[in-house]
Amino acid sequence: MYVNSADQAFSDHVALITGAGSGIGRAAAIAFAEAGAHVLGIGRREEPLKETAAAHANIEVLAMDITDDGAPAKAVSDAVRRWGRLDYLVNNAGATAVMPLAESEQQVIVDLLALNVVAPSLLAHEALPHLRETKGTIVNVSSTYGHRPMAGGAHYAASKAAVEQLTRSWALELAGEGVRVNCVAPGPTQTDVMLHAGLTQEASNEMYAYERDRIPTHHVAGAEEMAHWVLRMAEPTGRHATGQIITVDGGLELI
Ligand SMILES: NC(=O)c1ccc[n+]([C@@H]2O[C@H](COP(=O)([O-])OP(=O)(O)OC[C@H]3O[C@@H](n4cnc5c(N)ncnc54)[C@H](OP(=O)(O)O)[C@@H]3O)[C@@H](O)[C@H]2O)c1
């Protein structure tokens, strides 16, 4: 359960959350729904989305690839058609790529930027007129490696650095209109993200074990721990914070 008294403010609000079929996005969808918001969860695969929808009556889902032409407009208009408003855009869908410079491939770079940078930008663009009406909030999802170097993952790190600069720049641009833009930067979090990047289960387990040793708290977070901060960055009572990147990584960024 994520709900506390401050969460009454989410009642009847509407959240559009990308990557809601798994990991942090699913946990965020449940967190917003438990806090009283209507949630439209987006992802490519229908089955995992249905599982997310089954977790709470406030969650509805739409299967689509957000990098497709016209998809961001369709996602936003679908949410507004269902509930008549949009209060929160959570740009969570993203991918990582293990790719040393010597092995860089054009298509991998293009696809990574299309998902991690271009699609969130177009979703924010489409959401903006509605967020202006509701004085809503965008929460982007970056990574510790959005502000730390990542040997062997430079393009992932660069894509998340872009997300952090989009956050700050949009926040400044929109502050006078009451639209806030904030960002959660997770450290290593136990999800299937590395499997989705093509690693074997064994290699993924090894990566998490390595990170657990390095993280000062020696804890790899669960997706719910990230969802907690996504919800907190969105809550209306926190209105005075905008343009902020909250790193949630057990102190990893400090070393
Ligand atoms: N887990 C970590 O250690 C970690 C650390 C730092 C940052 N992050 C960030 O946290 C976010 C969530 O990652 P996660 O760990 O929860 O991993 P995940 O389980 O792989 O989540 C990514 C989600 O994005 C969706 N997605 C991918 N491509 C899409 C597309 N083209 N269109 C629509 N949806 C798409 C996926 O669903 P479909 O495949 O069904 O489309 C999936 O549900 C990402 O931005 C990631 O970079 C994760």
PDB file of C-alpha atoms and ligand atoms in Angstrom:
ATOM      1  CA  MET A   1       0.000   0.000   0.000  1.00  0.00           C
ATOM      2  CA  TYR A   2       1.259   3.449  -0.920  1.00  0.00           C
ATOM      3  CA  VAL A   3      -1.606   5.599   0.314  1.00  0.00           C
ATOM      4  CA  ASN A   4      -1.290   8.285   2.976  1.00  0.00           C
ATOM      5  CA  SER A   5      -3.469  11.286   3.783  1.00  0.00           C
ATOM      6  CA  ALA A   6      -1.748  13.506   1.190  1.00  0.00           C
ATOM      7  CA  ASP A   7      -2.849  11.097  -1.512  1.00  0.00           C
ATOM      8  CA  GLN A   8      -6.516  12.160  -1.308  1.00  0.00           C
ATOM      9  CA  ALA A   9      -5.391  14.900  -3.682  1.00  0.00           C
ATOM     10  CA  PHE A  10      -5.085  12.321  -6.484  1.00  0.00           C
ATOM     11  CA  SER A  11      -8.790  11.430  -6.438  1.00  0.00           C
ATOM     12  CA  ASP A  12     -10.330  11.613  -9.910  1.00  0.00           C
ATOM     13  CA  HIS A  13      -7.089  12.849 -11.410  1.00  0.00           C
ATOM     14  CA  VAL A  14      -5.802  11.127 -14.544  1.00  0.00           C
ATOM     15  CA  ALA A  15      -2.308   9.691 -15.073  1.00  0.00           C
ATOM     16  CA  LEU A  16      -0.779   8.438 -18.316  1.00  0.00           C
ATOM     17  CA  ILE A  17       2.066   6.038 -17.524  1.00  0.00           C
ATOM     18  CA  THR A  18       4.297   4.480 -20.172  1.00  0.00           C
ATOM     19  CA  GLY A  19       5.963   1.110 -19.712  1.00  0.00           C
ATOM     20  CA  ALA A  20       3.151   0.049 -17.382  1.00  0.00           C
ATOM     21  CA  GLY A  21       3.297  -3.657 -18.230  1.00  0.00           C
ATOM     22  CA  SER A  22       6.306  -4.393 -16.054  1.00  0.00           C
ATOM     23  CA  GLY A  23       8.816  -3.216 -13.490  1.00  0.00           C
ATOM     24  CA  ILE A  24       8.747   0.382 -12.310  1.00  0.00           C
ATOM     25  CA  GLY A  25       5.905   1.359 -14.656  1.00  0.00           C
ATOM     26  CA  ARG A  26       3.587  -1.353 -13.347  1.00  0.00           C
ATOM     27  CA  ALA A  27       4.406  -0.433  -9.749  1.00  0.00           C
ATOM     28  CA  ALA A  28       3.791   3.250 -10.554  1.00  0.00           C
ATOM     29  CA  ALA A  29       0.443   2.446 -12.198  1.00  0.00           C
ATOM     30  CA  ILE A  30      -0.658   0.593  -9.056  1.00  0.00           C
ATOM     31  CA  ALA A  31       0.639   3.380  -6.796  1.00  0.00           C
ATOM     32  CA  PHE A  32      -1.305   6.085  -8.671  1.00  0.00           C
ATOM     33  CA  ALA A  33      -4.417   3.901  -8.789  1.00  0.00           C
ATOM     34  CA  GLU A  34      -4.254   3.185  -5.061  1.00  0.00           C
ATOM     35  CA  ALA A  35      -3.881   6.920  -4.499  1.00  0.00           C
ATOM     36  CA  GLY A  36      -7.201   7.500  -6.293  1.00  0.00           C
ATOM     37  CA  ALA A  37      -6.108   8.425  -9.819  1.00  0.00           C
ATOM     38  CA  HIS A  38      -7.434   6.928 -13.029  1.00  0.00           C
ATOM     39  CA  VAL A  39      -4.480   5.400 -14.862  1.00  0.00           C
ATOM     40  CA  LEU A  40      -3.938   4.688 -18.539  1.00  0.00           C
ATOM     41  CA  GLY A  41      -0.999   2.281 -18.787  1.00  0.00           C
ATOM     42  CA  ILE A  42       0.865   2.017 -22.078  1.00  0.00           C
ATOM     43  CA  GLY A  43       3.227  -0.658 -23.423  1.00  0.00           C
ATOM     44  CA  ARG A  44       3.699  -2.829 -26.489  1.00  0.00           C
ATOM     45  CA  ARG A  45       2.735  -6.252 -25.077  1.00  0.00           C
ATOM     46  CA  GLU A  46      -0.927  -6.820 -24.242  1.00  0.00           C
ATOM     47  CA  GLU A  47      -0.568  -9.705 -21.792  1.00  0.00           C
ATOM     48  CA  PRO A  48       1.629  -7.947 -19.219  1.00  0.00           C
ATOM     49  CA  LEU A  49      -0.554  -4.845 -19.531  1.00  0.00           C
ATOM     50  CA  LYS A  50      -3.632  -6.934 -18.739  1.00  0.00           C
ATOM     51  CA  GLU A  51      -1.892  -8.211 -15.597  1.00  0.00           C
ATOM     52  CA  THR A  52      -1.247  -4.622 -14.536  1.00  0.00           C
ATOM     53  CA  ALA A  53      -4.884  -3.704 -15.196  1.00  0.00           C
ATOM     54  CA  ALA A  54      -6.015  -6.669 -13.116  1.00  0.00           C
ATOM     55  CA  ALA A  55      -4.156  -5.260 -10.110  1.00  0.00           C
ATOM     56  CA  HIS A  56      -6.562  -2.319  -9.611  1.00  0.00           C
ATOM     57  CA  ALA A  57      -9.961  -1.233 -10.936  1.00  0.00           C
ATOM     58  CA  ASN A  58      -8.643   2.296 -11.638  1.00  0.00           C
ATOM     59  CA  ILE A  59      -6.149   1.022 -14.234  1.00  0.00           C
ATOM     60  CA  GLU A  60      -6.979   0.789 -17.935  1.00  0.00           C
ATOM     61  CA  VAL A  61      -4.416  -0.085 -20.581  1.00  0.00           C
ATOM     62  CA  LEU A  62      -3.590   0.531 -24.219  1.00  0.00           C
ATOM     63  CA  ALA A  63      -1.098  -1.527 -26.198  1.00  0.00           C
ATOM     64  CA  MET A  64       1.074   0.524 -28.528  1.00  0.00           C
ATOM     65  CA  ASP A  65       4.673   1.229 -29.459  1.00  0.00           C
ATOM     66  CA  ILE A  66       5.278   4.797 -28.319  1.00  0.00           C
ATOM     67  CA  THR A  67       7.976   5.248 -30.970  1.00  0.00           C
ATOM     68  CA  ASP A  68       5.451   4.718 -33.792  1.00  0.00           C
ATOM     69  CA  ASP A  69       4.373   7.711 -35.850  1.00  0.00           C
ATOM     70  CA  GLY A  70       1.338   9.319 -34.216  1.00  0.00           C
ATOM     71  CA  ALA A  71       1.488   7.113 -31.105  1.00  0.00           C
ATOM     72  CA  PRO A  72       2.089   9.920 -28.562  1.00  0.00           C
ATOM     73  CA  ALA A  73      -0.939  11.857 -29.843  1.00  0.00           C
ATOM     74  CA  LYS A  74      -3.052   8.709 -29.761  1.00  0.00           C
ATOM     75  CA  ALA A  75      -1.991   7.864 -26.196  1.00  0.00           C
ATOM     76  CA  VAL A  76      -2.846  11.328 -24.878  1.00  0.00           C
ATOM     77  CA  SER A  77      -6.150  11.615 -26.721  1.00  0.00           C
ATOM     78  CA  ASP A  78      -7.154   8.151 -25.530  1.00  0.00           C
ATOM     79  CA  ALA A  79      -6.621   9.116 -21.885  1.00  0.00           C
ATOM     80  CA  VAL A  80      -8.564  12.375 -22.336  1.00  0.00           C
ATOM     81  CA  ARG A  81     -11.368  10.567 -24.185  1.00  0.00           C
ATOM     82  CA  ARG A  82     -11.763   8.105 -21.286  1.00  0.00           C
ATOM     83  CA  TRP A  83     -11.764  10.578 -18.392  1.00  0.00           C
ATOM     84  CA  GLY A  84     -11.949  14.101 -19.856  1.00  0.00           C
ATOM     85  CA  ARG A  85      -8.658  15.392 -18.459  1.00  0.00           C
ATOM     86  CA  LEU A  86      -4.969  14.674 -17.955  1.00  0.00           C
ATOM     87  CA  ASP A  87      -3.080  15.560 -14.779  1.00  0.00           C
ATOM     88  CA  TYR A  88       0.103  13.466 -14.869  1.00  0.00           C
ATOM     89  CA  LEU A  89       2.392  12.161 -17.583  1.00  0.00           C
ATOM     90  CA  VAL A  90       4.890   9.588 -16.332  1.00  0.00           C
ATOM     91  CA  ASN A  91       7.555   9.053 -18.989  1.00  0.00           C
ATOM     92  CA  ASN A  92       8.795   5.719 -17.655  1.00  0.00           C
ATOM     93  CA  ALA A  93       9.142   3.428 -20.704  1.00  0.00           C
ATOM     94  CA  GLY A  94      12.776   3.085 -21.603  1.00  0.00           C
ATOM     95  CA  ALA A  95      15.492   0.631 -22.407  1.00  0.00           C
ATOM     96  CA  THR A  96      19.172   0.170 -21.779  1.00  0.00           C
ATOM     97  CA  ALA A  97      21.835  -1.046 -24.179  1.00  0.00           C
ATOM     98  CA  VAL A  98      25.138  -2.619 -23.276  1.00  0.00           C
ATOM     99  CA  MET A  99      27.329  -1.239 -26.050  1.00  0.00           C
ATOM    100  CA  PRO A 100      31.016  -0.325 -25.809  1.00  0.00           C
ATOM    101  CA  LEU A 101      32.132   2.312 -28.324  1.00  0.00           C
ATOM    102  CA  ALA A 102      34.047  -0.262 -30.367  1.00  0.00           C
ATOM    103  CA  GLU A 103      30.797  -2.188 -30.890  1.00  0.00           C
ATOM    104  CA  SER A 104      28.509   0.782 -31.519  1.00  0.00           C
ATOM    105  CA  GLU A 105      25.803   0.221 -34.086  1.00  0.00           C
ATOM    106  CA  GLN A 106      23.818   2.972 -35.741  1.00  0.00           C
ATOM    107  CA  GLN A 107      20.441   1.255 -35.424  1.00  0.00           C
ATOM    108  CA  VAL A 108      20.907   0.535 -31.719  1.00  0.00           C
ATOM    109  CA  ILE A 109      21.747   4.187 -31.080  1.00  0.00           C
ATOM    110  CA  VAL A 110      18.818   5.437 -33.160  1.00  0.00           C
ATOM    111  CA  ASP A 111      16.353   3.049 -31.476  1.00  0.00           C
ATOM    112  CA  LEU A 112      17.596   3.919 -27.989  1.00  0.00           C
ATOM    113  CA  LEU A 113      17.205   7.645 -28.574  1.00  0.00           C
ATOM    114  CA  ALA A 114      13.801   7.137 -30.222  1.00  0.00           C
ATOM    115  CA  LEU A 115      12.506   5.373 -27.094  1.00  0.00           C
ATOM    116  CA  ASN A 116      14.349   7.175 -24.292  1.00  0.00           C
ATOM    117  CA  VAL A 117      14.365  10.732 -25.670  1.00  0.00           C
ATOM    118  CA  VAL A 118      12.141  11.323 -28.721  1.00  0.00           C
ATOM    119  CA  ALA A 119       8.994   9.495 -27.551  1.00  0.00           C
ATOM    120  CA  PRO A 120       8.938  11.145 -24.084  1.00  0.00           C
ATOM    121  CA  SER A 121       9.426  14.514 -25.790  1.00  0.00           C
ATOM    122  CA  LEU A 122       6.490  13.958 -28.141  1.00  0.00           C
ATOM    123  CA  LEU A 123       4.311  12.627 -25.329  1.00  0.00           C
ATOM    124  CA  ALA A 124       5.081  15.748 -23.304  1.00  0.00           C
ATOM    125  CA  HIS A 125       4.301  17.910 -26.336  1.00  0.00           C
ATOM    126  CA  GLU A 126       0.937  16.230 -26.842  1.00  0.00           C
ATOM    127  CA  ALA A 127       0.119  16.273 -23.127  1.00  0.00           C
ATOM    128  CA  LEU A 128       0.983  19.943 -22.639  1.00  0.00           C
ATOM    129  CA  PRO A 129      -2.360  21.577 -23.574  1.00  0.00           C
ATOM    130  CA  HIS A 130      -4.134  19.270 -21.103  1.00  0.00           C
ATOM    131  CA  LEU A 131      -1.511  19.735 -18.384  1.00  0.00           C
ATOM    132  CA  ARG A 132      -1.880  23.501 -18.781  1.00  0.00           C
ATOM    133  CA  GLU A 133      -5.598  23.140 -18.061  1.00  0.00           C
ATOM    134  CA  THR A 134      -5.116  20.979 -14.965  1.00  0.00           C
ATOM    135  CA  LYS A 135      -1.825  22.575 -13.822  1.00  0.00           C
ATOM    136  CA  GLY A 136      -0.471  19.083 -14.092  1.00  0.00           C
ATOM    137  CA  THR A 137       2.903  17.451 -13.721  1.00  0.00           C
ATOM    138  CA  ILE A 138       5.339  15.503 -15.865  1.00  0.00           C
ATOM    139  CA  VAL A 139       7.524  12.939 -14.100  1.00  0.00           C
ATOM    140  CA  ASN A 140      10.371  11.649 -16.241  1.00  0.00           C
ATOM    141  CA  VAL A 141      12.420   8.571 -15.370  1.00  0.00           C
ATOM    142  CA  SER A 142      16.171   8.872 -15.776  1.00  0.00           C
ATOM    143  CA  SER A 143      18.899   6.844 -14.039  1.00  0.00           C
ATOM    144  CA  THR A 144      21.868   7.327 -11.749  1.00  0.00           C
ATOM    145  CA  TYR A 145      23.741   6.984 -15.038  1.00  0.00           C
ATOM    146  CA  GLY A 146      21.988  10.078 -16.353  1.00  0.00           C
ATOM    147  CA  HIS A 147      24.536  12.040 -14.328  1.00  0.00           C
ATOM    148  CA  ARG A 148      27.363   9.525 -13.885  1.00  0.00           C
ATOM    149  CA  PRO A 149      29.519   8.021 -16.628  1.00  0.00           C
ATOM    150  CA  MET A 150      28.775   4.446 -17.649  1.00  0.00           C
ATOM    151  CA  ALA A 151      31.642   2.577 -19.288  1.00  0.00           C
ATOM    152  CA  GLY A 152      30.141   0.195 -21.831  1.00  0.00           C
ATOM    153  CA  GLY A 153      26.794   1.987 -21.785  1.00  0.00           C
ATOM    154  CA  ALA A 154      27.585   5.499 -23.002  1.00  0.00           C
ATOM    155  CA  HIS A 155      24.547   5.889 -25.214  1.00  0.00           C
ATOM    156  CA  TYR A 156      22.180   4.788 -22.454  1.00  0.00           C
ATOM    157  CA  ALA A 157      23.857   7.273 -20.089  1.00  0.00           C
ATOM    158  CA  ALA A 158      23.669   9.995 -22.744  1.00  0.00           C
ATOM    159  CA  SER A 159      19.975   9.315 -23.368  1.00  0.00           C
ATOM    160  CA  LYS A 160      19.236   9.645 -19.646  1.00  0.00           C
ATOM    161  CA  ALA A 161      21.368  12.798 -19.402  1.00  0.00           C
ATOM    162  CA  ALA A 162      19.102  14.163 -22.135  1.00  0.00           C
ATOM    163  CA  VAL A 163      16.040  13.241 -20.050  1.00  0.00           C
ATOM    164  CA  GLU A 164      17.464  15.174 -17.104  1.00  0.00           C
ATOM    165  CA  GLN A 165      18.150  18.275 -19.204  1.00  0.00           C
ATOM    166  CA  LEU A 166      14.698  18.075 -20.778  1.00  0.00           C
ATOM    167  CA  THR A 167      13.318  17.988 -17.227  1.00  0.00           C
ATOM    168  CA  ARG A 168      15.163  21.120 -16.118  1.00  0.00           C
ATOM    169  CA  SER A 169      14.534  23.056 -19.324  1.00  0.00           C
ATOM    170  CA  TRP A 170      10.811  22.227 -19.549  1.00  0.00           C
ATOM    171  CA  ALA A 171      10.420  23.010 -15.843  1.00  0.00           C
ATOM    172  CA  LEU A 172      11.824  26.485 -16.373  1.00  0.00           C
ATOM    173  CA  GLU A 173       9.811  27.005 -19.549  1.00  0.00           C
ATOM    174  CA  LEU A 174       6.508  25.975 -17.918  1.00  0.00           C
ATOM    175  CA  ALA A 175       6.893  27.145 -14.310  1.00  0.00           C
ATOM    176  CA  GLY A 176       4.927  30.351 -14.910  1.00  0.00           C
ATOM    177  CA  GLU A 177       1.995  28.319 -16.197  1.00  0.00           C
ATOM    178  CA  GLY A 178       1.841  26.056 -13.164  1.00  0.00           C
ATOM    179  CA  VAL A 179       2.992  22.931 -15.013  1.00  0.00           C
ATOM    180  CA  ARG A 180       5.712  21.125 -13.072  1.00  0.00           C
ATOM    181  CA  VAL A 181       8.360  18.809 -14.494  1.00  0.00           C
ATOM    182  CA  ASN A 182      10.383  16.543 -12.233  1.00  0.00           C
ATOM    183  CA  CYS A 183      12.434  13.413 -12.612  1.00  0.00           C
ATOM    184  CA  VAL A 184      13.183  10.238 -10.678  1.00  0.00           C
ATOM    185  CA  ALA A 185      16.633   8.769 -11.308  1.00  0.00           C
ATOM    186  CA  PRO A 186      16.660   5.157 -10.127  1.00  0.00           C
ATOM    187  CA  GLY A 187      19.762   3.229  -9.273  1.00  0.00           C
ATOM    188  CA  PRO A 188      19.868  -0.503 -10.003  1.00  0.00           C
ATOM    189  CA  THR A 189      16.330  -1.778  -9.446  1.00  0.00           C
ATOM    190  CA  GLN A 190      15.220  -5.410  -9.545  1.00  0.00           C
ATOM    191  CA  THR A 191      13.221  -5.663 -12.789  1.00  0.00           C
ATOM    192  CA  ASP A 192      13.541  -7.471 -16.110  1.00  0.00           C
ATOM    193  CA  VAL A 193      15.252  -4.468 -17.717  1.00  0.00           C
ATOM    194  CA  MET A 194      18.519  -6.325 -18.355  1.00  0.00           C
ATOM    195  CA  LEU A 195      16.660  -9.311 -19.834  1.00  0.00           C
ATOM    196  CA  HIS A 196      14.854  -6.871 -22.129  1.00  0.00           C
ATOM    197  CA  ALA A 197      18.318  -5.570 -23.122  1.00  0.00           C
ATOM    198  CA  GLY A 198      19.283  -9.079 -24.240  1.00  0.00           C
ATOM    199  CA  LEU A 199      21.221 -10.348 -21.194  1.00  0.00           C
ATOM    200  CA  THR A 200      20.703 -13.908 -19.994  1.00  0.00           C
ATOM    201  CA  GLN A 201      19.085 -14.445 -16.573  1.00  0.00           C
ATOM    202  CA  GLU A 202      22.497 -15.495 -15.241  1.00  0.00           C
ATOM    203  CA  ALA A 203      24.244 -12.379 -16.597  1.00  0.00           C
ATOM    204  CA  SER A 204      21.447 -10.195 -15.203  1.00  0.00           C
ATOM    205  CA  ASN A 205      21.769 -11.836 -11.767  1.00  0.00           C
ATOM    206  CA  GLU A 206      25.536 -11.291 -11.846  1.00  0.00           C
ATOM    207  CA  MET A 207      25.060  -7.634 -12.750  1.00  0.00           C
ATOM    208  CA  TYR A 208      22.672  -7.092  -9.822  1.00  0.00           C
ATOM    209  CA  ALA A 209      25.040  -8.919  -7.436  1.00  0.00           C
ATOM    210  CA  TYR A 210      27.912  -6.706  -8.594  1.00  0.00           C
ATOM    211  CA  GLU A 211      25.810  -3.556  -8.126  1.00  0.00           C
ATOM    212  CA  ARG A 212      24.619  -4.723  -4.681  1.00  0.00           C
ATOM    213  CA  ASP A 213      28.239  -4.887  -3.538  1.00  0.00           C
ATOM    214  CA  ARG A 214      28.947  -1.374  -4.840  1.00  0.00           C
ATOM    215  CA  ILE A 215      25.792   0.364  -3.573  1.00  0.00           C
ATOM    216  CA  PRO A 216      26.599   1.947  -0.178  1.00  0.00           C
ATOM    217  CA  THR A 217      23.396   0.550   1.400  1.00  0.00           C
ATOM    218  CA  HIS A 218      24.092  -2.877  -0.196  1.00  0.00           C
ATOM    219  CA  HIS A 219      20.463  -3.023  -1.287  1.00  0.00           C
ATOM    220  CA  VAL A 220      19.043  -3.370  -4.780  1.00  0.00           C
ATOM    221  CA  ALA A 221      15.685  -1.595  -4.774  1.00  0.00           C
ATOM    222  CA  GLY A 222      12.381  -3.127  -5.777  1.00  0.00           C
ATOM    223  CA  ALA A 223      10.159  -1.453  -8.356  1.00  0.00           C
ATOM    224  CA  GLU A 224       7.722  -0.330  -5.609  1.00  0.00           C
ATOM    225  CA  GLU A 225      10.465   1.737  -3.990  1.00  0.00           C
ATOM    226  CA  MET A 226      10.820   3.698  -7.237  1.00  0.00           C
ATOM    227  CA  ALA A 227       7.052   4.003  -7.689  1.00  0.00           C
ATOM    228  CA  HIS A 228       6.909   5.616  -4.241  1.00  0.00           C
ATOM    229  CA  TRP A 229       9.143   8.449  -5.449  1.00  0.00           C
ATOM    230  CA  VAL A 230       7.376   8.809  -8.805  1.00  0.00           C
ATOM    231  CA  LEU A 231       4.123   9.335  -6.899  1.00  0.00           C
ATOM    232  CA  ARG A 232       5.768  11.718  -4.434  1.00  0.00           C
ATOM    233  CA  MET A 233       7.201  13.849  -7.256  1.00  0.00           C
ATOM    234  CA  ALA A 234       3.704  14.131  -8.725  1.00  0.00           C
ATOM    235  CA  GLU A 235       1.664  14.868  -5.613  1.00  0.00           C
ATOM    236  CA  PRO A 236      -0.058  18.271  -5.682  1.00  0.00           C
ATOM    237  CA  THR A 237       0.981  19.140  -2.117  1.00  0.00           C
ATOM    238  CA  GLY A 238       4.578  19.128  -3.346  1.00  0.00           C
ATOM    239  CA  ARG A 239       3.841  21.871  -5.872  1.00  0.00           C
ATOM    240  CA  HIS A 240       6.794  24.059  -5.019  1.00  0.00           C
ATOM    241  CA  ALA A 241       9.316  21.542  -6.397  1.00  0.00           C
ATOM    242  CA  THR A 242       9.975  21.700 -10.111  1.00  0.00           C
ATOM    243  CA  GLY A 243      12.949  20.906 -12.323  1.00  0.00           C
ATOM    244  CA  GLN A 244      14.292  18.460  -9.762  1.00  0.00           C
ATOM    245  CA  ILE A 245      16.061  15.163 -10.290  1.00  0.00           C
ATOM    246  CA  ILE A 246      15.647  12.888  -7.272  1.00  0.00           C
ATOM    247  CA  THR A 247      18.198  10.118  -7.334  1.00  0.00           C
ATOM    248  CA  VAL A 248      17.002   6.979  -5.556  1.00  0.00           C
ATOM    249  CA  ASP A 249      19.961   4.627  -5.515  1.00  0.00           C
ATOM    250  CA  GLY A 250      21.116   3.847  -1.982  1.00  0.00           C
ATOM    251  CA  GLY A 251      23.940   6.387  -2.336  1.00  0.00           C
ATOM    252  CA  LEU A 252      25.461   4.939  -5.521  1.00  0.00           C
ATOM    253  CA  GLU A 253      25.837   8.368  -7.098  1.00  0.00           C
ATOM    254  CA  LEU A 254      27.959   9.497  -4.162  1.00  0.00           C
ATOM    255  CA  ILE A 255      30.866   7.153  -4.789  1.00  0.00           C
TER     256      ILE A 255
HETATM  257  N1  LIG B   1      15.725  -1.359 -13.461  1.00  0.00           N
HETATM  258  C1  LIG B   1      16.761  -0.559 -13.303  1.00  0.00           C
HETATM  259  O1  LIG B   1      17.799  -0.950 -12.752  1.00  0.00           O
HETATM  260  C2  LIG B   1      16.701   0.865 -13.791  1.00  0.00           C
HETATM  261  C3  LIG B   1      17.700   1.756 -13.358  1.00  0.00           C
HETATM  262  C4  LIG B   1      17.663   3.060 -13.811  1.00  0.00           C
HETATM  263  C5  LIG B   1      16.663   3.491 -14.644  1.00  0.00           C
HETATM  264  N2  LIG B   1      15.697   2.612 -15.056  1.00  0.00           N
HETATM  265  C6  LIG B   1      14.665   3.118 -15.957  1.00  0.00           C
HETATM  266  O2  LIG B   1      13.390   2.814 -15.442  1.00  0.00           O
HETATM  267  C7  LIG B   1      12.446   2.730 -16.503  1.00  0.00           C
HETATM  268  C8  LIG B   1      11.623   1.455 -16.348  1.00  0.00           C
HETATM  269  O3  LIG B   1      12.484   0.345 -16.466  1.00  0.00           O
HETATM  270  P1  LIG B   1      12.249  -1.036 -15.714  1.00  0.00           P
HETATM  271  O4  LIG B   1      13.441  -1.293 -14.913  1.00  0.00           O
HETATM  272  O5  LIG B   1      10.925  -1.076 -15.089  1.00  0.00           O
HETATM  273  O6  LIG B   1      12.375  -2.052 -16.940  1.00  0.00           O
HETATM  274  P2  LIG B   1      11.311  -2.826 -17.870  1.00  0.00           P
HETATM  275  O7  LIG B   1      10.566  -3.812 -17.058  1.00  0.00           O
HETATM  276  O8  LIG B   1      12.109  -3.286 -19.036  1.00  0.00           O
HETATM  277  O9  LIG B   1      10.314  -1.661 -18.286  1.00  0.00           O
HETATM  278  C9  LIG B   1      10.334  -1.001 -19.503  1.00  0.00           C
HETATM  279  C10 LIG B   1       8.904  -0.908 -19.980  1.00  0.00           C
HETATM  280  O10 LIG B   1       8.863  -0.095 -21.151  1.00  0.00           O
HETATM  281  C11 LIG B   1       7.998  -0.723 -22.104  1.00  0.00           C
HETATM  282  N3  LIG B   1       8.449  -0.348 -23.430  1.00  0.00           N
HETATM  283  C12 LIG B   1       9.653  -0.605 -23.989  1.00  0.00           C
HETATM  284  N4  LIG B   1       9.695  -0.147 -25.238  1.00  0.00           N
HETATM  285  C13 LIG B   1       8.480   0.397 -25.489  1.00  0.00           C
HETATM  286  C14 LIG B   1       7.902   1.013 -26.626  1.00  0.00           C
HETATM  287  N5  LIG B   1       8.607   1.176 -27.763  1.00  0.00           N
HETATM  288  N6  LIG B   1       6.620   1.452 -26.549  1.00  0.00           N
HETATM  289  C15 LIG B   1       5.908   1.293 -25.401  1.00  0.00           C
HETATM  290  N7  LIG B   1       6.423   0.736 -24.292  1.00  0.00           N
HETATM  291  C16 LIG B   1       7.681   0.279 -24.347  1.00  0.00           C
HETATM  292  C17 LIG B   1       8.148  -2.217 -21.854  1.00  0.00           C
HETATM  293  O11 LIG B   1       6.987  -2.954 -22.214  1.00  0.00           O
HETATM  294  P3  LIG B   1       6.844  -3.657 -23.655  1.00  0.00           P
HETATM  295  O12 LIG B   1       8.110  -4.408 -23.874  1.00  0.00           O
HETATM  296  O13 LIG B   1       5.631  -4.496 -23.536  1.00  0.00           O
HETATM  297  O14 LIG B   1       6.657  -2.520 -24.615  1.00  0.00           O
HETATM  298  C18 LIG B   1       8.338  -2.279 -20.338  1.00  0.00           C
HETATM  299  O15 LIG B   1       7.088  -2.440 -19.680  1.00  0.00           O
HETATM  300  C19 LIG B   1      13.248   2.802 -17.799  1.00  0.00           C
HETATM  301  O16 LIG B   1      13.200   4.116 -18.325  1.00  0.00           O
HETATM  302  C20 LIG B   1      14.661   2.474 -17.340  1.00  0.00           C
HETATM  303  O17 LIG B   1      15.670   3.023 -18.162  1.00  0.00           O
HETATM  304  C21 LIG B   1      15.692   1.305 -14.638  1.00  0.00           C
END
